[in-house]
Short mmCIF file of C-alpha atoms and ligand atoms in Angstrom, two decimals:
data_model
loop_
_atom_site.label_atom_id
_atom_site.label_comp_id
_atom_site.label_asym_id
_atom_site.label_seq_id
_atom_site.Cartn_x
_atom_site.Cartn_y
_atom_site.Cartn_z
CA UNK A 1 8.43 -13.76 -46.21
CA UNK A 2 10.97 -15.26 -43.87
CA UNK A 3 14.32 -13.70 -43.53
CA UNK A 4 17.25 -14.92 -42.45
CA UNK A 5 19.71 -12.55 -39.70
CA UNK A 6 21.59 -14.07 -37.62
CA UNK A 7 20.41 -12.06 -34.41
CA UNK A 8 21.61 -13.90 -30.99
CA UNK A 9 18.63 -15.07 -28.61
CA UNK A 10 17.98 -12.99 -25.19
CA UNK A 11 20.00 -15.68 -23.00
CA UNK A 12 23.23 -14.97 -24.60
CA UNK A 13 23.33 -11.35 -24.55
CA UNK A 14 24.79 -11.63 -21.04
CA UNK A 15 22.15 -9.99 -19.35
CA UNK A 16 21.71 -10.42 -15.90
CA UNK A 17 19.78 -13.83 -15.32
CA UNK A 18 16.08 -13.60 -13.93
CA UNK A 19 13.40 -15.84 -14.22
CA UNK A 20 10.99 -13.45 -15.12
CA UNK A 21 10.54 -11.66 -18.28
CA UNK A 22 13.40 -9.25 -19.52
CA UNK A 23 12.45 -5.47 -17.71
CA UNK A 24 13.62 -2.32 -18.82
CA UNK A 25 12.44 0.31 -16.75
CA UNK A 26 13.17 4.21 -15.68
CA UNK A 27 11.72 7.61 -16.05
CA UNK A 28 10.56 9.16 -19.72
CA UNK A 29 12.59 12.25 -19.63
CA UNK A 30 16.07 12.10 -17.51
CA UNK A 31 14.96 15.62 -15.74
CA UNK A 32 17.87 16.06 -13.26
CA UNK A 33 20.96 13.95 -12.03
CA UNK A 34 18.91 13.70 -8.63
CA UNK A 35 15.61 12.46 -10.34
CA UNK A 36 17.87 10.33 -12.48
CA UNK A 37 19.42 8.61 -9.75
CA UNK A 38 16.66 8.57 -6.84
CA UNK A 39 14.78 6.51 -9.40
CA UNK A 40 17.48 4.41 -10.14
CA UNK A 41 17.82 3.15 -6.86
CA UNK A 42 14.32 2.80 -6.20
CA UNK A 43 13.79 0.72 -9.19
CA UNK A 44 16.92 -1.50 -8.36
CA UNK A 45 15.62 -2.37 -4.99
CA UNK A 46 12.79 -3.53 -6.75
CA UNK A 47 15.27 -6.19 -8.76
CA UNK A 48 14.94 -4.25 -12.04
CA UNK A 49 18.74 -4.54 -13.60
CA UNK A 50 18.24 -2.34 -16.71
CA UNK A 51 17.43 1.64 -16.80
CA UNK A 52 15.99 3.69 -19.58
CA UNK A 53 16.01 7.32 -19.77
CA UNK A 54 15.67 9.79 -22.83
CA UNK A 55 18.30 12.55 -23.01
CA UNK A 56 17.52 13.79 -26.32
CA UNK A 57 13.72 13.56 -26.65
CA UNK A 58 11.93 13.54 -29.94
CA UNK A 59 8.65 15.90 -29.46
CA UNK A 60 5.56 15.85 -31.90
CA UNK A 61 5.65 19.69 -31.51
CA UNK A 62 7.83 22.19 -30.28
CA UNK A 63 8.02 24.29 -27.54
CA UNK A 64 8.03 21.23 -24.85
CA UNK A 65 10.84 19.60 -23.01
CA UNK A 66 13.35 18.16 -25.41
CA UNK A 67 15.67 16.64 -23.13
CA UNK A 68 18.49 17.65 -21.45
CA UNK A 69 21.04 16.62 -23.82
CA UNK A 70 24.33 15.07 -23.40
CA UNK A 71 25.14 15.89 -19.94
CA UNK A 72 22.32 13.25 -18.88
CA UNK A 73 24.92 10.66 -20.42
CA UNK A 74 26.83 11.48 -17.12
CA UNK A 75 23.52 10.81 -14.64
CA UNK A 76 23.42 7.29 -16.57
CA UNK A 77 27.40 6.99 -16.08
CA UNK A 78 26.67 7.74 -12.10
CA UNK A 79 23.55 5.09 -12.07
CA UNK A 80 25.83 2.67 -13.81
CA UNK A 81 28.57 3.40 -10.85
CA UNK A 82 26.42 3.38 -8.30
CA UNK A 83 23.72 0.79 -8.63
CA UNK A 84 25.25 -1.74 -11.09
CA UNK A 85 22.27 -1.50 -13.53
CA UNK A 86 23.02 -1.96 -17.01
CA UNK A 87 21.77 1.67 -18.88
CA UNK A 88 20.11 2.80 -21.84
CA UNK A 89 19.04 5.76 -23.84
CA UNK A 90 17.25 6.90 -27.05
CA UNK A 91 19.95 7.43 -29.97
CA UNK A 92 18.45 9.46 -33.21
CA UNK A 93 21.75 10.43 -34.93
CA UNK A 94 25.37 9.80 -35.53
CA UNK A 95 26.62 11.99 -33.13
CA UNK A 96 24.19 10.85 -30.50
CA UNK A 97 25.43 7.52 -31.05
CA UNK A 98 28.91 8.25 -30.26
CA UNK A 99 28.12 9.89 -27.45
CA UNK A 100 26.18 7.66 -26.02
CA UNK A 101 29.41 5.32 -26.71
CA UNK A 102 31.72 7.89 -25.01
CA UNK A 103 29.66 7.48 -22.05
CA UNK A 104 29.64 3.46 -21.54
CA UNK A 105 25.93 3.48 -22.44
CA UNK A 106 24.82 -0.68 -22.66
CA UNK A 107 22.06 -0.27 -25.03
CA UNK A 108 20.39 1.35 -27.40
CA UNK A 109 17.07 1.90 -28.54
CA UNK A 110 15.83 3.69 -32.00
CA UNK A 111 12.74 5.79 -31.48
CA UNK A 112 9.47 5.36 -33.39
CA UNK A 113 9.83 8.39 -35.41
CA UNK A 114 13.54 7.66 -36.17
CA UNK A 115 12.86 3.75 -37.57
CA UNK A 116 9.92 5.51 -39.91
CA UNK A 117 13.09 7.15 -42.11
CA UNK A 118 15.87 4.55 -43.27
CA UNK A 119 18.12 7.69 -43.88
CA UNK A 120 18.13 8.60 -39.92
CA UNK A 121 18.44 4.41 -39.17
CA UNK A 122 21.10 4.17 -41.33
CA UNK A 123 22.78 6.84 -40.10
CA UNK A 124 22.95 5.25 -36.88
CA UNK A 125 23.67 2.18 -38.54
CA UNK A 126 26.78 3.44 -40.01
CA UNK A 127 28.02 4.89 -36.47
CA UNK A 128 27.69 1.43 -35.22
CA UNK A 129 29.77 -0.47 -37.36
CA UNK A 130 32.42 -2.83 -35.73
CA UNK A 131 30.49 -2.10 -32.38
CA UNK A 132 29.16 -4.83 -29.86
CA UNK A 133 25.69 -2.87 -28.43
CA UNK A 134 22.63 -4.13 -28.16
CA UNK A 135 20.21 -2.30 -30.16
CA UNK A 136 16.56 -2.38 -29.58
CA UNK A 137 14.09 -0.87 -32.61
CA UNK A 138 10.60 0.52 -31.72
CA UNK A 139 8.07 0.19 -34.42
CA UNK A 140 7.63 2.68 -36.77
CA UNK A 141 5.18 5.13 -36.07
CA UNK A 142 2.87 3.92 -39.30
CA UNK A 143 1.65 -0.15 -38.84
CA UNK A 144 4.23 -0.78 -42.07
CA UNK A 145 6.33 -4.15 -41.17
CA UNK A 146 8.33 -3.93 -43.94
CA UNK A 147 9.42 -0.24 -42.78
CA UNK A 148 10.05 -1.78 -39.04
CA UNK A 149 11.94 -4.99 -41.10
CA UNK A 150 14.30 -2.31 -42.86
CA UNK A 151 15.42 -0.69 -39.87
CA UNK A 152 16.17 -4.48 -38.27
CA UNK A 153 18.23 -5.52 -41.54
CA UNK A 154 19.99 -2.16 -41.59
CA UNK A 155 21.44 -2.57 -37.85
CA UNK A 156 22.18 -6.12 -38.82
CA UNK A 157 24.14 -5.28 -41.54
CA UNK A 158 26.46 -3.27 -39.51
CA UNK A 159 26.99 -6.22 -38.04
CA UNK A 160 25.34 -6.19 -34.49
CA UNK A 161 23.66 -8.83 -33.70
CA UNK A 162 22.05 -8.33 -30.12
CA UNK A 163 18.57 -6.59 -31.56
CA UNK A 164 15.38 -6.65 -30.31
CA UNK A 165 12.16 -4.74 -31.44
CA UNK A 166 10.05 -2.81 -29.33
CA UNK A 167 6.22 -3.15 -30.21
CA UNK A 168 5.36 0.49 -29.03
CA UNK A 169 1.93 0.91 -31.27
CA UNK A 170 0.89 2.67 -34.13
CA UNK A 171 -0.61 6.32 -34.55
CA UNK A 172 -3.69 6.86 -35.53
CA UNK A 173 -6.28 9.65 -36.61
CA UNK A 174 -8.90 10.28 -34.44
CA UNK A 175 -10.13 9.40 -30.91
CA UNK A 176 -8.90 6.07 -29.57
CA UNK A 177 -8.55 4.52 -25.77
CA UNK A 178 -5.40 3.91 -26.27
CA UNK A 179 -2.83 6.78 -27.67
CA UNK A 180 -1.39 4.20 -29.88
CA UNK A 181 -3.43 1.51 -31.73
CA UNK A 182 -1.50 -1.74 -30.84
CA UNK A 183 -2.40 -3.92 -34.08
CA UNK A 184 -0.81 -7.59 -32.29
CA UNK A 185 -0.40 -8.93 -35.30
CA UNK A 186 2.12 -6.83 -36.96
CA UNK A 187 4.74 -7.97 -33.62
CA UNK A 188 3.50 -11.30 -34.51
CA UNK A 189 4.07 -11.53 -38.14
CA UNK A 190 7.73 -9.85 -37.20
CA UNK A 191 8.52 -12.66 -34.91
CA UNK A 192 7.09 -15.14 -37.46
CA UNK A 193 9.57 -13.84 -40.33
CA UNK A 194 13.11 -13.17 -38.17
CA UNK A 195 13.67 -16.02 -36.23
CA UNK A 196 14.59 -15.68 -33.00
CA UNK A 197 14.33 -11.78 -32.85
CA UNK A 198 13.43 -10.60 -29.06
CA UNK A 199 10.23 -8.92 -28.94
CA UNK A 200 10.19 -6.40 -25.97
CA UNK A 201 6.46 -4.93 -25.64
CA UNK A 202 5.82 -0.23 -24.14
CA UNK A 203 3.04 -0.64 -22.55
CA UNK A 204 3.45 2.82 -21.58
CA UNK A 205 3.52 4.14 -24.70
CA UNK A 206 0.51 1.87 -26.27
CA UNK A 207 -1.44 2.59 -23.52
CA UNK A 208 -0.79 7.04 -22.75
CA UNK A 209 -2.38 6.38 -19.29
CA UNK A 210 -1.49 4.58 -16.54
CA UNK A 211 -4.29 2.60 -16.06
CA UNK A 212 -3.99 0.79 -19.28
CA UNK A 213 -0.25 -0.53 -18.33
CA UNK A 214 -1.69 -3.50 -16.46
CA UNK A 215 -3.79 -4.93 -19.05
CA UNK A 216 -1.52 -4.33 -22.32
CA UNK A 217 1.55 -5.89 -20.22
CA UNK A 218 -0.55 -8.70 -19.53
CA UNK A 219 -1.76 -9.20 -23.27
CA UNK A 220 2.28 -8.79 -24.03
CA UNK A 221 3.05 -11.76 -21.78
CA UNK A 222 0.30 -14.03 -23.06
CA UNK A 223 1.10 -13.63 -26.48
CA UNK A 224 4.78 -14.88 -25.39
CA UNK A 225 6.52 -11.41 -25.73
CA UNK A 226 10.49 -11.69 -23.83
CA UNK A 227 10.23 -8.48 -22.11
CA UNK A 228 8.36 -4.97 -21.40
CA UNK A 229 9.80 -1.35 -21.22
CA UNK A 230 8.10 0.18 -18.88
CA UNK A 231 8.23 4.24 -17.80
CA UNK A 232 8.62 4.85 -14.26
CA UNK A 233 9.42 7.96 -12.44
CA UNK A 234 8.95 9.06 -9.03
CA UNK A 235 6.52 11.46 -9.41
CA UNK A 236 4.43 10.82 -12.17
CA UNK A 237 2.09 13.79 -12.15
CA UNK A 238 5.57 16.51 -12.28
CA UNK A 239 7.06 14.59 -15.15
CA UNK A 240 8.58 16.88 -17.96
CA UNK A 241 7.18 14.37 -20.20
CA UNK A 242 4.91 11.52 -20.69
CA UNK A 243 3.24 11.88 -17.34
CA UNK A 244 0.06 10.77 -18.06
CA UNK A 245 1.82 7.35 -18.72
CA UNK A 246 4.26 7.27 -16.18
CA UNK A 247 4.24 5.30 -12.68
CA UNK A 248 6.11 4.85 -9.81
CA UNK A 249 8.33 1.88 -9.06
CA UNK A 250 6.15 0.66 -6.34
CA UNK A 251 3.30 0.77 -8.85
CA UNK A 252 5.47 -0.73 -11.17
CA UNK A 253 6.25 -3.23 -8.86
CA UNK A 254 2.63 -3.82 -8.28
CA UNK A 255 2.09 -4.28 -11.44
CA UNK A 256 4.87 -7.28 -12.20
CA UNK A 257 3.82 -9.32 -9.63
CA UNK A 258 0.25 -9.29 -10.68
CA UNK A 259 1.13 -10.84 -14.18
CA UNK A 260 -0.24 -13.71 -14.59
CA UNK A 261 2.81 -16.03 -16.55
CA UNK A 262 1.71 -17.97 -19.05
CA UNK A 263 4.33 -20.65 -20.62
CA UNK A 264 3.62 -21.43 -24.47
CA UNK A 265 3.89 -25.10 -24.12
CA UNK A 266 1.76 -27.39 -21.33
CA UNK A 267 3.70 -29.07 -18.34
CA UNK A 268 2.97 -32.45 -19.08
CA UNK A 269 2.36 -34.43 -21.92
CA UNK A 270 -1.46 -35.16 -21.11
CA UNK A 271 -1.69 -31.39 -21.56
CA UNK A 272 -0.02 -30.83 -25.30
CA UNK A 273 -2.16 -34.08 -26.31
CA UNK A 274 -5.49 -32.28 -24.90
CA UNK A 275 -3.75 -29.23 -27.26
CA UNK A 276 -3.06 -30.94 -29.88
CA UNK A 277 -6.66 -32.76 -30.48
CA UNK A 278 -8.27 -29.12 -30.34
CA UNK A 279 -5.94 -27.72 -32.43
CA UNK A 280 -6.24 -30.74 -34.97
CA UNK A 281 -10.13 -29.67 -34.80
CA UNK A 282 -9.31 -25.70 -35.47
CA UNK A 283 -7.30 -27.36 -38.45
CA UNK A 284 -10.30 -28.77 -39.89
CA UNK A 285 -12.77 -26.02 -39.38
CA UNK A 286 -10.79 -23.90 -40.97
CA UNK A 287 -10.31 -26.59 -43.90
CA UNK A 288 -13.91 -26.39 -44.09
CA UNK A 289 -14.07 -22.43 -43.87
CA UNK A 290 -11.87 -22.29 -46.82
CA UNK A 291 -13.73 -24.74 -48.92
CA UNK A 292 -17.29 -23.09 -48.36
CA UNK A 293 -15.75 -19.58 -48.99
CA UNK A 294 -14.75 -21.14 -52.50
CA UNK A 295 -18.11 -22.47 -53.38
CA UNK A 296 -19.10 -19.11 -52.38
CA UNK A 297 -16.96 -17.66 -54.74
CA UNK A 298 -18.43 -19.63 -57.84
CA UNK A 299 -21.30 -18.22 -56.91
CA UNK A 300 -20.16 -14.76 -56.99
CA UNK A 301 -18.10 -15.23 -60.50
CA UNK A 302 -21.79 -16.81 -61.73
CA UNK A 303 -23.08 -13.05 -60.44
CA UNK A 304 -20.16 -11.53 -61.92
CA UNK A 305 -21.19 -12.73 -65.00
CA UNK A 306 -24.84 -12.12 -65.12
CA UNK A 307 -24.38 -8.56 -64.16
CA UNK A 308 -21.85 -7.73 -67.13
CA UNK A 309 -24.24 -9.51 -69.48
CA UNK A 310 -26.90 -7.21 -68.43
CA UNK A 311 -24.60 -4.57 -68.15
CA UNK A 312 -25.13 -4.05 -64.26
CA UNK A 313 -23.03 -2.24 -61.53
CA UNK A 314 -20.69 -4.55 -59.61
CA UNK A 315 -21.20 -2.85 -56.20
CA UNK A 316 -25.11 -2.36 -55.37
CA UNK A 317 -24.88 -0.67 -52.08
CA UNK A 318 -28.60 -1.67 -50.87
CA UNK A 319 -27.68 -5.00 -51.29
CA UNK A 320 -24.43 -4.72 -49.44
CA UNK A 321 -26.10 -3.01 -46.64
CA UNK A 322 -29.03 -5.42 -45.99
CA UNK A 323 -26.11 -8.53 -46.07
CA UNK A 324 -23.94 -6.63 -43.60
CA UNK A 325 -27.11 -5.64 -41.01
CA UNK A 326 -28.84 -9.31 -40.95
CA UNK A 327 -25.38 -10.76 -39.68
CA UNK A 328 -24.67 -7.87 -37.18
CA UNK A 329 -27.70 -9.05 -35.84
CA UNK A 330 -27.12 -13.23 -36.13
CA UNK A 331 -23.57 -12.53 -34.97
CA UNK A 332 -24.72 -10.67 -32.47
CA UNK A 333 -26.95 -13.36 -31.13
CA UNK A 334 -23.96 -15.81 -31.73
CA UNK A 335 -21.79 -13.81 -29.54
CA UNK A 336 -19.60 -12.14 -31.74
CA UNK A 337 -18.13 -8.60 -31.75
CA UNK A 338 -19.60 -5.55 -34.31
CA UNK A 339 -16.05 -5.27 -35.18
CA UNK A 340 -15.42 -8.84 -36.19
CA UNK A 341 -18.59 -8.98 -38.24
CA UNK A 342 -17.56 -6.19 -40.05
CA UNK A 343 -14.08 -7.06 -40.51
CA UNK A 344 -15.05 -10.42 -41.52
CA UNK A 345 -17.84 -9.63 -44.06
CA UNK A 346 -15.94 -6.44 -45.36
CA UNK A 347 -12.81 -8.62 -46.45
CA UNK A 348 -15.64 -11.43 -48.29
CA UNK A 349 -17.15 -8.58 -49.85
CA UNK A 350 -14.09 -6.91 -51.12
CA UNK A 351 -12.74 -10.51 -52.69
CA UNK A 352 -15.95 -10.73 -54.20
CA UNK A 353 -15.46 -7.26 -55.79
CA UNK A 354 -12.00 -8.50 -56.95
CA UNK A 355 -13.46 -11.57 -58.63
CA UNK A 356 -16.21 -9.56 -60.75
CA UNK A 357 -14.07 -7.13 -61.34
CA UNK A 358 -11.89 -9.57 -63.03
CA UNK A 359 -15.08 -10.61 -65.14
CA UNK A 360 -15.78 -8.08 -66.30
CA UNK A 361 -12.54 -6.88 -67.65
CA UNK A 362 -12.36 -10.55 -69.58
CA UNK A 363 -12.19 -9.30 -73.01
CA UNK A 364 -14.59 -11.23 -74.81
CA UNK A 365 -13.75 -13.92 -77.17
C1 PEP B 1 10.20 7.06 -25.40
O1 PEP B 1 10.49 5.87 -25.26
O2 PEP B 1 10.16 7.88 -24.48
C2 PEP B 1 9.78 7.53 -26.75
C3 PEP B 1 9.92 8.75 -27.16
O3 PEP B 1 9.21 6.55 -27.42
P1 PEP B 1 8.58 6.44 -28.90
O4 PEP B 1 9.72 6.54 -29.86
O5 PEP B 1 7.98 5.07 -28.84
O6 PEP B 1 7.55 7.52 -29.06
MN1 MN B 2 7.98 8.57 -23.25
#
């Protein structure tokens, strides 16, 4: 459902102007004022204009670095003096938030775990009120939109309107490439329902390795995101935290000027037309899709209703299994992935459940 904030596009937060893609960039963990500056000016020579750093870190268990706590507010005061660059920390509290104010911190940003619990965002929330900061909101840690949604309307409504979210991926049980399973479409369906809402992609925290930063950032960019937040410390391997994931600003660098950009509409007007025509064909397939999955349906309502008349189990495993093998096999042939198959058949199979499930709860009569 579409919902209407009134949150002010990118261009008019007067940020500095670039014509690439909104950066954030800077270590994790501030560690020490010298870290915290030494990267500063490395990454400003490499024309990145806003600086992250964590000061209070939020830790999945104890006993690791938690941050050093407000006297890093005073490193970021020192790379705001000295380098220009515009600053910005992790806030998970109240009192964090004023501090952070005390110090002349430019933006904010709300932590995974924090946007997961509406008291903790609106707690910040109310520490905001009557404040002009920019406030940028990571994704819950569970795929939940609504939950992510909640914490956007509740910064809203204490009347900021420079917010962005950060798509920073989802946790999940079990082995995974990635630390953090990106699921695109819940930053899609975000941008889809607040207009105009910046969407600022972590590659760095999607991805838990370095290696992966390349690739997600590039994915970002081609599904139109405005900007990345990217980790970057000087010495990756040493890092207090995160240093699996973190690079250095020459990789970083490296990495910018390899991304391919992509602009969502074509140059010319030959182009959109060529768009247009295939997109007027995806219209139709998927007309067509949608009408044979309905006469598919009829037939499943027809089997509904044979198997309660002869008092039969909806779900007959055997049967589900043989359908689900003989088009791993044809898709595979076709070119499609194992995943796609079975996401494709699974969500037919479970409307089919629905609709003899509604059959045979019809009283009769
Ligand atoms: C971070 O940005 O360092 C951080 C702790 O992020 P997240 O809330 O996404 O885990
Ligand atoms: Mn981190």
């Amino acid at each position: 459902m579409k919902t209407n904030l009134n949150i002010k596009p990118l261009n008019d937060w007067g940020l500095p102007k670039s014509d690439r893609p909104l950066i954030i960039a800077g270590p994790c963990s501030a560690e020490s004022e010298k870290q915290v500056l030494e990267t500063a000016i490395k990454l400003r020579e490499k024309d990145i204009f806003i600086y992250r750093a964590g000061i209070w870190k939020p830790r999945t268990r104890p006993g690791h670095f938690e941050g050093v706590g407000s006297k890093g507010l005073a490193w970021l005061k020192k790379v705001k003096e000295e380098t220009g660059m515009l600053v910005c920390t992790e806030v998970a509290s109240e009192k964090h938030v004023y501090e952070a104010l005390k110090y002349g911190v430019d933006m904010i940003w709300i932590g995974a775990r924090s946007t997961a619990n509406p008291f903790v965002v609106q707690d910040i929330a109310n520490a905001l009120d009557g404040v002009d900061l920019p406030v940028l909101v990571k994704n819950p840690v569970n795929p939940d939109l609504e939950l992510w949604k909640g914490a956007i309307e509740r910064i809203h409504a204490a009347g900021i309107n420079k917010i962005a979210a950060i798509h920073r991926g989802f946790s999940t049980f079990g082995k995974t490439n990635y630390r953090n399973l990106p699921t695109w479409q819940i930053p899609i369906d975000l941008k889809t329902e607040i207009a105009d809402l910046p969407m600022i992609n972590d590659p760095s925290h999607i991805g838990g390795k370095r290696e992966f930063i390349h690739e997600i950032a590039q994915k970002a960019m081609d599904l139109n995101f405005d900007g990345l937040i990217i980790e970057s410390h000087l010495n990756p391997s040493c890092a207090l935290s995160d240093a699996q994931q973190q690079i250095t600003p020459d990789e970083l660098d490296a990495i910018l000027h390899a991304l391919v950009m992509r602009k969502p509409n074509g140059q010319s007007k030959e182009t959109m037309q060529e768009l247009i025509t295939y997109r007027k064909q995806i219209d139709d397939f998927d007309k067509a899709l949608m009408a044979v999955i309905e006469e598919r349906m009829e037939v499943v309502k027809k089997i509904g209703k044979f198997k309660k008349d002869n008092q039969m189990t909806i779900l007959q495993s055997s049967r589900w299994e043989q359908i689900i093998e003989k088009h791993l096999t044809d898709g595979s042939n076709r070119g499609f992935s194992e995943k796609f198959i079975n996401r494709l058949f699974k969500a037919i199979h479970q409307e089919s459940i629905n609709f003899q499930t509604k059959i045979m709860n019809e009283q009769a009569g």
